[in-house]
């Protein structure tokens, strides 16, 4: 009788080990879907462009962030749907990246002229399916890496 229980125990233990591997794989995929990567410090964001497009009733806003080292350029492009006119603002400044996937952008120049109050944005960097995203901490807007848009 003891041998039967010992054999059943061993078989069930092996089954739990196999299920643990499956459960661990499922949890890894769910973390990737949510963008909860543990470590993105090895991801290089030099010469990366992020895009955010907003469609309103009367106009379309296209926003770009271009990162080159610790310098950043923030571009706002406005397309008027009625007249077809396009206007833009080009901000330049710097960007700081922390160890916790946080990016802080401070743009203190508008087309070469110093601003009295700089434009600041704070992002959480995430990665899903090898595509980088920036999530604005204040507005929850998701900026996507431009090369991911060009693939389609």
Coordinates of N, CA, C and O in Angstrom, one line a residue:
X1 N 0.8 -1.2 0.0 CA 0.0 0.0 0.0 C 0.9 1.3 0.0 O 0.5 2.2 -0.7
X2 N 2.0 1.2 0.8 CA 2.9 2.4 0.8 C 3.5 2.6 -0.5 O 3.7 3.8 -0.9
X3 N 3.8 1.5 -1.2 CA 4.4 1.7 -2.6 C 3.5 2.3 -3.5 O 3.9 3.1 -4.4
X4 N 2.2 2.0 -3.5 CA 1.2 2.6 -4.4 C 1.1 4.1 -4.1 O 1.1 4.9 -5.1
X5 N 1.1 4.5 -2.8 CA 1.1 6.0 -2.5 C 2.3 6.7 -3.0 O 2.3 7.8 -3.4
X6 N 3.5 6.0 -2.8 CA 4.7 6.6 -3.2 C 4.8 6.8 -4.7 O 5.2 7.8 -5.2
X7 N 4.3 5.8 -5.5 CA 4.3 5.9 -6.9 C 3.3 7.0 -7.4 O 3.6 7.8 -8.2
X8 N 2.1 7.1 -6.8 CA 1.2 8.1 -7.1 C 1.7 9.5 -6.7 O 1.5 10.5 -7.5
X9 N 2.4 9.6 -5.6 CA 3.1 10.9 -5.2 C 4.1 11.3 -6.3 O 4.1 12.5 -6.7
X10 N 4.9 10.4 -6.7 CA 6.0 10.7 -7.7 C 5.3 11.2 -9.0 O 5.8 12.1 -9.7
X11 N 4.3 10.5 -9.5 CA 3.6 10.8 -10.7 C 3.0 12.2 -10.6 O 3.1 13.0 -11.5
X12 N 2.3 12.5 -9.5 CA 1.7 13.8 -9.4 C 2.7 14.9 -9.3 O 2.5 16.0 -9.8
X13 N 3.9 14.6 -8.6 CA 4.9 15.6 -8.5 C 5.5 16.0 -9.9 O 5.8 17.1 -10.2
X14 N 5.7 14.9 -10.7 CA 6.2 15.2 -12.1 C 5.1 16.0 -12.9 O 5.5 16.8 -13.7
X15 N 3.9 15.7 -12.7 CA 2.8 16.4 -13.4 C 2.8 17.9 -13.0 O 2.6 18.8 -13.8
X16 N 3.0 18.2 -11.7 CA 3.0 19.5 -11.2 C 4.2 20.3 -11.7 O 4.1 21.5 -12.1
X17 N 5.3 19.6 -11.9 CA 6.5 20.3 -12.5 C 6.2 20.7 -13.9 O 6.6 21.8 -14.3
X18 N 5.6 19.8 -14.7 CA 5.3 20.1 -16.1 C 4.3 21.3 -16.1 O 4.3 22.1 -17.0
X19 N 3.3 21.3 -15.2 CA 2.3 22.3 -15.2 C 2.9 23.7 -14.8 O 2.6 24.7 -15.3
X20 N 4.0 23.6 -13.9 CA 4.6 24.8 -13.5 C 5.3 25.5 -14.7 O 5.2 26.7 -14.9
X21 N 5.9 24.7 -15.6 CA 6.5 25.2 -16.8 C 5.5 25.9 -17.7 O 5.8 27.0 -18.2
X22 N 4.4 25.3 -17.8 CA 3.3 25.8 -18.7 C 2.8 27.1 -18.1 O 2.6 28.1 -18.8
X23 N 2.5 27.1 -16.8 CA 2.0 28.3 -16.1 C 3.0 29.4 -16.2 O 2.6 30.6 -16.4
X24 N 4.3 29.1 -16.0 CA 5.3 30.2 -16.1 C 5.4 30.8 -17.5 O 5.5 32.0 -17.6
X25 N 5.2 30.0 -18.5 CA 5.2 30.5 -19.9 C 4.0 31.4 -20.1 O 4.1 32.4 -20.8
X26 N 2.9 31.0 -19.6 CA 1.6 31.8 -19.7 C 1.8 33.2 -19.0 O 1.5 34.2 -19.5
X27 N 2.4 33.1 -17.8 CA 2.6 34.4 -17.1 C 3.6 35.3 -17.8 O 3.4 36.5 -17.8
X28 N 4.6 34.7 -18.4 CA 5.6 35.5 -19.2 C 4.9 36.2 -20.4 O 5.1 37.4 -20.6
X29 N 4.0 35.5 -21.1 CA 3.3 36.1 -22.2 C 2.3 37.2 -21.7 O 2.2 38.2 -22.4
X30 N 1.7 37.0 -20.6 CA 0.8 38.0 -20.0 C 1.5 39.3 -19.6 O 1.1 40.4 -19.9
X31 N 2.7 39.1 -19.0 CA 3.5 40.2 -18.6 C 4.0 41.0 -19.9 O 4.0 42.2 -19.9
X32 N 4.3 40.3 -20.9 CA 4.7 41.0 -22.2 C 3.6 41.7 -22.8 O 3.7 42.8 -23.3
X33 N 2.3 41.1 -22.7 CA 1.2 41.8 -23.3 C 0.9 43.1 -22.5 O 0.5 44.1 -23.1
X34 N 1.1 43.1 -21.2 CA 0.9 44.3 -20.4 C 2.0 45.3 -20.5 O 1.9 46.4 -20.1
X35 N 3.1 44.8 -21.1 CA 4.3 45.7 -21.1 C 5.1 45.8 -19.9 O 5.8 46.7 -19.6
X36 N 5.0 44.8 -19.0 CA 5.6 44.8 -17.7 C 7.0 44.1 -17.8 O 7.3 43.1 -17.1
X37 N 7.8 44.5 -18.7 CA 9.1 43.9 -18.9 C 9.9 44.3 -17.6 O 9.9 45.4 -17.1
X38 N 10.7 43.3 -17.2 CA 11.5 43.5 -16.0 C 12.7 44.5 -16.2 O 13.0 45.2 -15.3
X39 N 13.3 44.4 -17.3 CA 14.5 45.2 -17.5 C 14.7 45.6 -19.0 O 14.8 44.8 -19.9
X40 N 14.6 46.9 -19.2 CA 14.8 47.5 -20.5 C 16.0 48.3 -20.6 O 16.2 49.1 -21.5
X41 N 16.9 48.2 -19.6 CA 18.1 49.0 -19.6 C 19.0 48.8 -20.7 O 19.8 49.6 -21.1
X42 N 19.0 47.6 -21.3 CA 19.8 47.2 -22.4 C 19.3 47.7 -23.8 O 19.9 47.5 -24.8
X43 N 18.1 48.2 -23.8 CA 17.4 48.7 -25.0 C 18.0 50.1 -25.3 O 17.9 51.0 -24.5
X44 N 18.5 50.2 -26.6 CA 19.1 51.5 -27.0 C 18.0 52.3 -27.7 O 17.3 51.8 -28.6
X45 N 17.8 53.5 -27.2 CA 16.8 54.4 -27.8 C 17.4 55.6 -28.5 O 16.8 56.6 -28.8
X46 N 18.7 55.5 -28.8 CA 19.4 56.6 -29.5 C 18.9 56.5 -31.0 O 18.9 55.4 -31.6
X47 N 18.6 57.6 -31.6 CA 18.1 57.8 -32.9 C 16.7 57.1 -33.1 O 16.4 56.5 -34.2
X48 N 15.9 57.1 -32.1 CA 14.6 56.5 -32.2 C 13.5 57.6 -32.2 O 13.6 58.6 -31.5
X49 N 12.5 57.4 -33.1 CA 11.4 58.3 -33.2 C 10.1 57.7 -32.7 O 9.8 56.6 -33.1
X50 N 9.4 58.4 -31.8 CA 8.1 57.9 -31.3 C 7.0 58.8 -31.9 O 7.2 60.0 -32.1
X51 N 5.8 58.2 -32.1 CA 4.8 58.9 -32.8 C 3.5 58.8 -32.0 O 3.2 57.7 -31.4
X52 N 2.7 59.9 -31.9 CA 1.3 59.9 -31.4 C 0.4 60.6 -32.3 O 0.7 61.8 -32.7
X53 N -0.6 60.0 -32.8 CA -1.6 60.6 -33.7 C -2.9 60.7 -33.0 O -3.4 59.7 -32.5
X54 N -3.5 61.9 -33.0 CA -4.8 62.1 -32.4 C -5.7 62.7 -33.5 O -5.4 63.7 -34.2
X55 N -6.9 62.1 -33.7 CA -7.9 62.6 -34.7 C -9.1 63.2 -34.0 O -9.8 62.6 -33.2
X56 N -9.3 64.5 -34.2 CA -10.4 65.3 -33.7 C -11.4 65.6 -34.8 O -11.1 65.3 -35.9
X57 N -12.5 66.2 -34.4 CA -13.5 66.5 -35.4 C -13.0 67.5 -36.4 O -13.3 67.4 -37.6
X58 N -12.3 68.6 -36.0 CA -11.9 69.6 -36.9 C -10.4 69.6 -37.3 O -10.0 70.3 -38.2
X59 N -9.6 68.8 -36.6 CA -8.2 68.8 -37.0 C -7.5 67.4 -36.5 O -8.1 66.7 -35.8
X60 N -6.4 67.2 -37.1 CA -5.6 66.0 -36.7 C -4.3 66.5 -36.1 O -3.6 67.4 -36.7
X61 N -3.9 65.9 -35.0 CA -2.6 66.2 -34.4 C -1.7 65.1 -34.5 O -2.0 63.9 -34.2
X62 N -0.5 65.4 -35.0 CA 0.6 64.4 -35.1 C 1.8 64.9 -34.3 O 2.2 66.0 -34.5
X63 N 2.2 64.1 -33.3 CA 3.3 64.5 -32.4 C 4.4 63.5 -32.6 O 4.2 62.3 -32.7
X64 N 5.6 64.0 -32.6 CA 6.8 63.2 -32.7 C 7.8 63.5 -31.6 O 7.9 64.7 -31.3
X65 N 8.5 62.5 -31.2 CA 9.6 62.7 -30.3 C 10.8 62.0 -30.9 O 10.7 60.8 -31.2
X66 N 11.9 62.7 -31.2 CA 13.1 62.2 -31.7 C 14.2 62.3 -30.7 O 14.5 63.4 -30.2
X67 N 14.8 61.1 -30.3 CA 15.8 61.1 -29.2 C 17.1 60.8 -29.9 O 17.3 59.8 -30.6
X68 N 18.1 61.6 -29.6 CA 19.5 61.4 -30.1 C 20.4 61.6 -28.9 O 20.7 62.8 -28.5
X69 N 20.8 60.5 -28.2 CA 21.6 60.6 -27.0 C 20.8 61.2 -25.9 O 19.7 60.7 -25.6
X70 N 21.3 62.3 -25.3 CA 20.5 62.9 -24.3 C 19.8 64.2 -24.8 O 19.2 64.9 -24.0
X71 N 19.8 64.4 -26.1 CA 19.0 65.5 -26.7 C 17.7 65.0 -27.3 O 17.7 63.8 -27.8
X72 N 16.7 65.8 -27.3 CA 15.4 65.4 -27.8 C 14.8 66.5 -28.6 O 15.0 67.7 -28.3
X73 N 14.0 66.2 -29.6 CA 13.2 67.1 -30.4 C 11.8 66.7 -30.3 O 11.5 65.5 -30.5
X74 N 10.9 67.6 -30.0 CA 9.5 67.3 -29.8 C 8.8 68.2 -30.9 O 8.9 69.4 -30.9
X75 N 8.1 67.5 -31.8 CA 7.4 68.2 -32.9 C 5.9 68.0 -32.8 O 5.4 66.9 -32.6
X76 N 5.2 69.1 -32.9 CA 3.7 69.1 -33.0 C 3.3 69.5 -34.4 O 3.7 70.6 -34.8
X77 N 2.5 68.7 -35.1 CA 2.0 69.1 -36.4 C 0.5 69.1 -36.4 O -0.1 68.1 -35.9
X78 N -0.2 70.2 -36.8 CA -1.6 70.3 -36.8 C -2.1 70.4 -38.2 O -1.7 71.3 -38.9
X79 N -3.0 69.5 -38.6 CA -3.7 69.5 -39.9 C -5.1 69.9 -39.7 O -5.9 69.2 -39.1
X80 N -5.5 71.1 -40.3 CA -6.9 71.5 -40.3 C -7.7 70.8 -41.3 O -7.3 70.8 -42.5
X81 N -8.8 70.1 -40.9 CA -9.6 69.3 -41.9 C -10.4 70.2 -42.8 O -10.6 69.8 -44.0
X82 N -10.8 71.4 -42.4 CA -11.6 72.2 -43.3 C -10.8 72.9 -44.3 O -11.1 72.9 -45.5
X83 N -9.7 73.6 -43.9 CA -8.9 74.3 -44.9 C -7.8 73.6 -45.5 O -7.2 74.0 -46.5
X84 N -7.3 72.5 -44.9 CA -6.2 71.7 -45.3 C -4.9 72.3 -44.9 O -3.8 71.9 -45.4
X85 N -4.9 73.4 -44.1 CA -3.7 74.0 -43.7 C -2.9 73.2 -42.7 O -3.5 72.5 -41.9
X86 N -1.6 73.3 -42.7 CA -0.8 72.6 -41.7 C 0.1 73.6 -41.0 O 0.7 74.4 -41.6
X87 N 0.2 73.4 -39.7 CA 1.1 74.2 -38.9 C 1.9 73.3 -38.0 O 1.4 72.2 -37.7
X88 N 3.0 73.8 -37.5 CA 3.8 73.0 -36.7 C 4.6 73.8 -35.6 O 4.8 75.0 -35.8
X89 N 5.0 73.1 -34.6 CA 5.8 73.7 -33.5 C 7.0 72.7 -33.3 O 6.7 71.5 -33.2
X90 N 8.2 73.2 -33.3 CA 9.4 72.3 -33.2 C 10.1 72.8 -31.9 O 10.6 73.9 -31.8
X91 N 10.0 71.9 -30.9 CA 10.7 72.1 -29.6 C 11.9 71.3 -29.5 O 12.0 70.2 -30.1
X92 N 12.9 71.9 -28.8 CA 14.2 71.1 -28.6 C 14.6 71.2 -27.2 O 14.3 72.2 -26.5
X93 N 15.2 70.2 -26.7 CA 15.6 70.1 -25.3 C 16.4 68.9 -25.0 O 17.1 68.4 -25.8
X94 N 16.2 68.4 -23.8 CA 17.0 67.2 -23.4 C 16.1 66.2 -22.8 O 14.9 66.4 -22.5
X95 N 16.6 65.0 -22.7 CA 15.9 63.8 -22.2 C 16.8 63.1 -21.2 O 18.0 63.0 -21.4
X96 N 16.1 62.7 -20.1 CA 16.9 61.9 -19.0 C 16.1 60.6 -18.9 O 14.9 60.5 -18.8
X97 N 16.9 59.5 -18.8 CA 16.4 58.1 -18.7 C 16.9 57.6 -17.4 O 18.0 57.5 -17.1
X98 N 15.9 57.1 -16.6 CA 16.2 56.5 -15.3 C 16.4 55.0 -15.4 O 16.1 54.4 -16.5
X99 N 16.8 54.3 -14.4 CA 16.9 52.9 -14.4 C 15.6 52.2 -14.4 O 15.5 51.0 -14.7
X100 N 14.5 52.8 -14.0 CA 13.2 52.2 -13.9 C 12.3 52.4 -15.1 O 11.1 52.5 -15.0
X101 N 12.9 52.6 -16.3 CA 12.2 52.7 -17.6 C 11.4 54.1 -17.6 O 10.4 54.2 -18.3
X102 N 11.8 55.1 -16.9 CA 11.2 56.4 -16.9 C 12.0 57.3 -17.7 O 13.2 57.4 -17.6
X103 N 11.3 58.0 -18.7 CA 12.0 59.0 -19.5 C 11.4 60.4 -19.2 O 10.1 60.5 -19.2
X104 N 12.2 61.3 -19.0 CA 11.7 62.7 -18.7 C 12.2 63.6 -19.8 O 13.4 63.7 -20.1
X105 N 11.3 64.3 -20.5 CA 11.6 65.2 -21.6 C 11.4 66.6 -21.1 O 10.4 66.9 -20.5
X106 N 12.4 67.5 -21.4 CA 12.3 68.9 -21.0 C 12.7 69.7 -22.3 O 13.8 69.7 -22.7
X107 N 11.7 70.2 -22.9 CA 12.0 71.0 -24.2 C 11.9 72.5 -23.8 O 10.8 73.0 -23.5
X108 N 13.0 73.2 -23.8 CA 13.1 74.6 -23.4 C 13.3 75.6 -24.5 O 13.4 76.8 -24.3
X109 N 13.3 75.1 -25.8 CA 13.4 76.0 -26.9 C 12.3 75.7 -27.9 O 12.0 74.5 -28.2
X110 N 11.7 76.8 -28.4 CA 10.8 76.7 -29.5 C 11.4 77.3 -30.7 O 11.5 78.5 -30.8
X111 N 11.7 76.5 -31.7 CA 12.3 76.9 -33.0 C 13.5 77.8 -32.7 O 13.6 78.9 -33.3
X112 N 14.4 77.4 -31.8 CA 15.6 78.2 -31.5 C 15.5 79.3 -30.5 O 16.5 79.9 -30.1
X113 N 14.3 79.6 -30.0 CA 14.1 80.7 -29.0 C 13.8 80.0 -27.7 O 12.9 79.1 -27.5
X114 N 14.4 80.6 -26.6 CA 14.2 80.0 -25.3 C 12.8 80.3 -24.8 O 12.2 81.4 -25.0
X115 N 12.2 79.3 -24.2 CA 10.8 79.4 -23.6 C 10.9 79.8 -22.1 O 11.8 79.3 -21.4
X116 N 10.0 80.7 -21.7 CA 10.1 81.0 -20.2 C 9.6 79.8 -19.4 O 10.1 79.6 -18.2
X117 N 8.7 79.0 -19.9 CA 8.2 77.8 -19.2 C 8.4 76.6 -20.1 O 7.7 76.5 -21.1
X118 N 9.4 75.7 -19.9 CA 9.6 74.6 -20.8 C 8.5 73.6 -20.8 O 7.7 73.4 -19.9
X119 N 8.4 72.9 -22.0 CA 7.4 71.8 -22.1 C 8.0 70.6 -21.5 O 9.1 70.2 -21.9
X120 N 7.3 70.0 -20.6 CA 7.9 68.8 -19.9 C 6.9 67.6 -20.1 O 5.7 67.8 -20.1
X121 N 7.5 66.4 -20.3 CA 6.7 65.2 -20.4 C 7.4 64.1 -19.7 O 8.7 64.1 -19.8
X122 N 6.7 63.2 -19.1 CA 7.3 62.1 -18.4 C 6.6 60.8 -18.9 O 5.4 60.7 -19.0
X123 N 7.5 59.9 -19.3 CA 7.0 58.6 -19.9 C 7.5 57.4 -19.2 O 8.6 57.4 -18.6
X124 N 6.7 56.3 -19.3 CA 7.1 55.0 -18.9 C 7.4 54.2 -20.1 O 6.5 54.1 -21.0
X125 N 8.6 53.7 -20.3 CA 8.9 53.0 -21.5 C 8.6 51.5 -21.3 O 8.9 50.9 -20.3
X126 N 7.8 50.9 -22.3 CA 7.5 49.5 -22.2 C 7.8 48.9 -23.6 O 8.0 49.6 -24.6
X127 N 7.7 47.6 -23.6 CA 8.0 46.9 -24.9 C 7.0 45.7 -25.0 O 6.9 45.0 -24.0
X128 N 6.4 45.6 -26.1 CA 5.5 44.5 -26.4 C 5.8 44.0 -27.8 O 5.8 44.8 -28.8
X129 N 6.0 42.7 -27.9 CA 6.3 42.1 -29.2 C 7.4 42.8 -29.9 O 7.3 43.2 -31.1
X130 N 8.5 43.2 -29.2 CA 9.7 43.8 -29.7 C 9.4 45.2 -30.3 O 10.2 45.8 -31.1
X131 N 8.3 45.9 -29.9 CA 8.0 47.2 -30.3 C 8.0 48.1 -29.0 O 7.4 47.7 -28.0
X132 N 8.7 49.2 -29.1 CA 8.8 50.1 -27.9 C 7.6 51.0 -27.9 O 7.2 51.5 -28.9
X133 N 7.2 51.3 -26.7 CA 6.1 52.3 -26.5 C 6.5 53.2 -25.4 O 7.2 52.8 -24.4
X134 N 6.0 54.4 -25.4 CA 6.2 55.4 -24.3 C 4.8 55.7 -23.9 O 3.9 56.1 -24.6
X135 N 4.5 55.5 -22.6 CA 3.2 55.8 -22.0 C 3.4 57.1 -21.2 O 4.2 57.1 -20.2
X136 N 2.6 58.1 -21.6 CA 2.6 59.3 -20.8 C 2.0 59.1 -19.5 O 0.9 58.7 -19.3
X137 N 2.8 59.4 -18.4 CA 2.4 59.1 -17.1 C 1.2 60.0 -16.7 O 0.3 59.5 -15.9
X138 N 1.1 61.2 -17.2 CA 0.0 62.1 -16.8 C -1.3 61.8 -17.6 O -2.4 61.9 -17.0
X139 N -1.2 61.6 -18.9 CA -2.4 61.5 -19.7 C -2.7 60.0 -20.2 O -3.7 59.8 -20.8
X140 N -1.8 59.1 -19.9 CA -1.9 57.7 -20.3 C -1.9 57.5 -21.8 O -2.3 56.4 -22.3
X141 N -1.5 58.5 -22.6 CA -1.4 58.3 -24.1 C -0.2 57.4 -24.4 O 0.8 57.5 -23.7
X142 N -0.4 56.6 -25.4 CA 0.6 55.6 -25.8 C 1.3 56.1 -27.1 O 0.7 56.2 -28.1
X143 N 2.6 56.4 -27.0 CA 3.4 56.7 -28.2 C 4.1 55.5 -28.7 O 4.6 54.7 -27.9
X144 N 4.1 55.3 -30.0 CA 4.6 54.0 -30.6 C 5.9 54.4 -31.4 O 6.0 55.5 -31.9
X145 N 6.8 53.4 -31.4 CA 8.0 53.6 -32.1 C 7.7 53.7 -33.6 O 6.9 52.8 -34.1
X146 N 8.2 54.6 -34.3 CA 7.9 54.8 -35.7 C 8.2 53.7 -36.6 O 7.4 53.3 -37.6
X147 N 9.3 53.0 -36.4 CA 9.6 51.8 -37.3 C 8.6 50.7 -37.2 O 8.4 50.0 -38.2
X148 N 7.8 50.6 -36.2 CA 6.7 49.7 -36.1 C 5.6 50.1 -37.0 O 4.9 49.2 -37.6
X149 N 5.4 51.4 -37.2 CA 4.3 51.9 -38.1 C 4.7 51.7 -39.5 O 3.9 51.4 -40.4
X150 N 6.0 51.8 -39.8 CA 6.5 51.7 -41.2 C 6.6 50.2 -41.7 O 6.6 50.0 -42.9
X151 N 6.5 49.3 -40.7 CA 6.5 47.8 -41.1 C 5.2 47.4 -41.8 O 5.2 46.6 -42.7
X152 N 4.1 48.1 -41.5 CA 2.8 47.7 -42.0 C 2.6 48.1 -43.4 O 3.0 48.7 -44.1

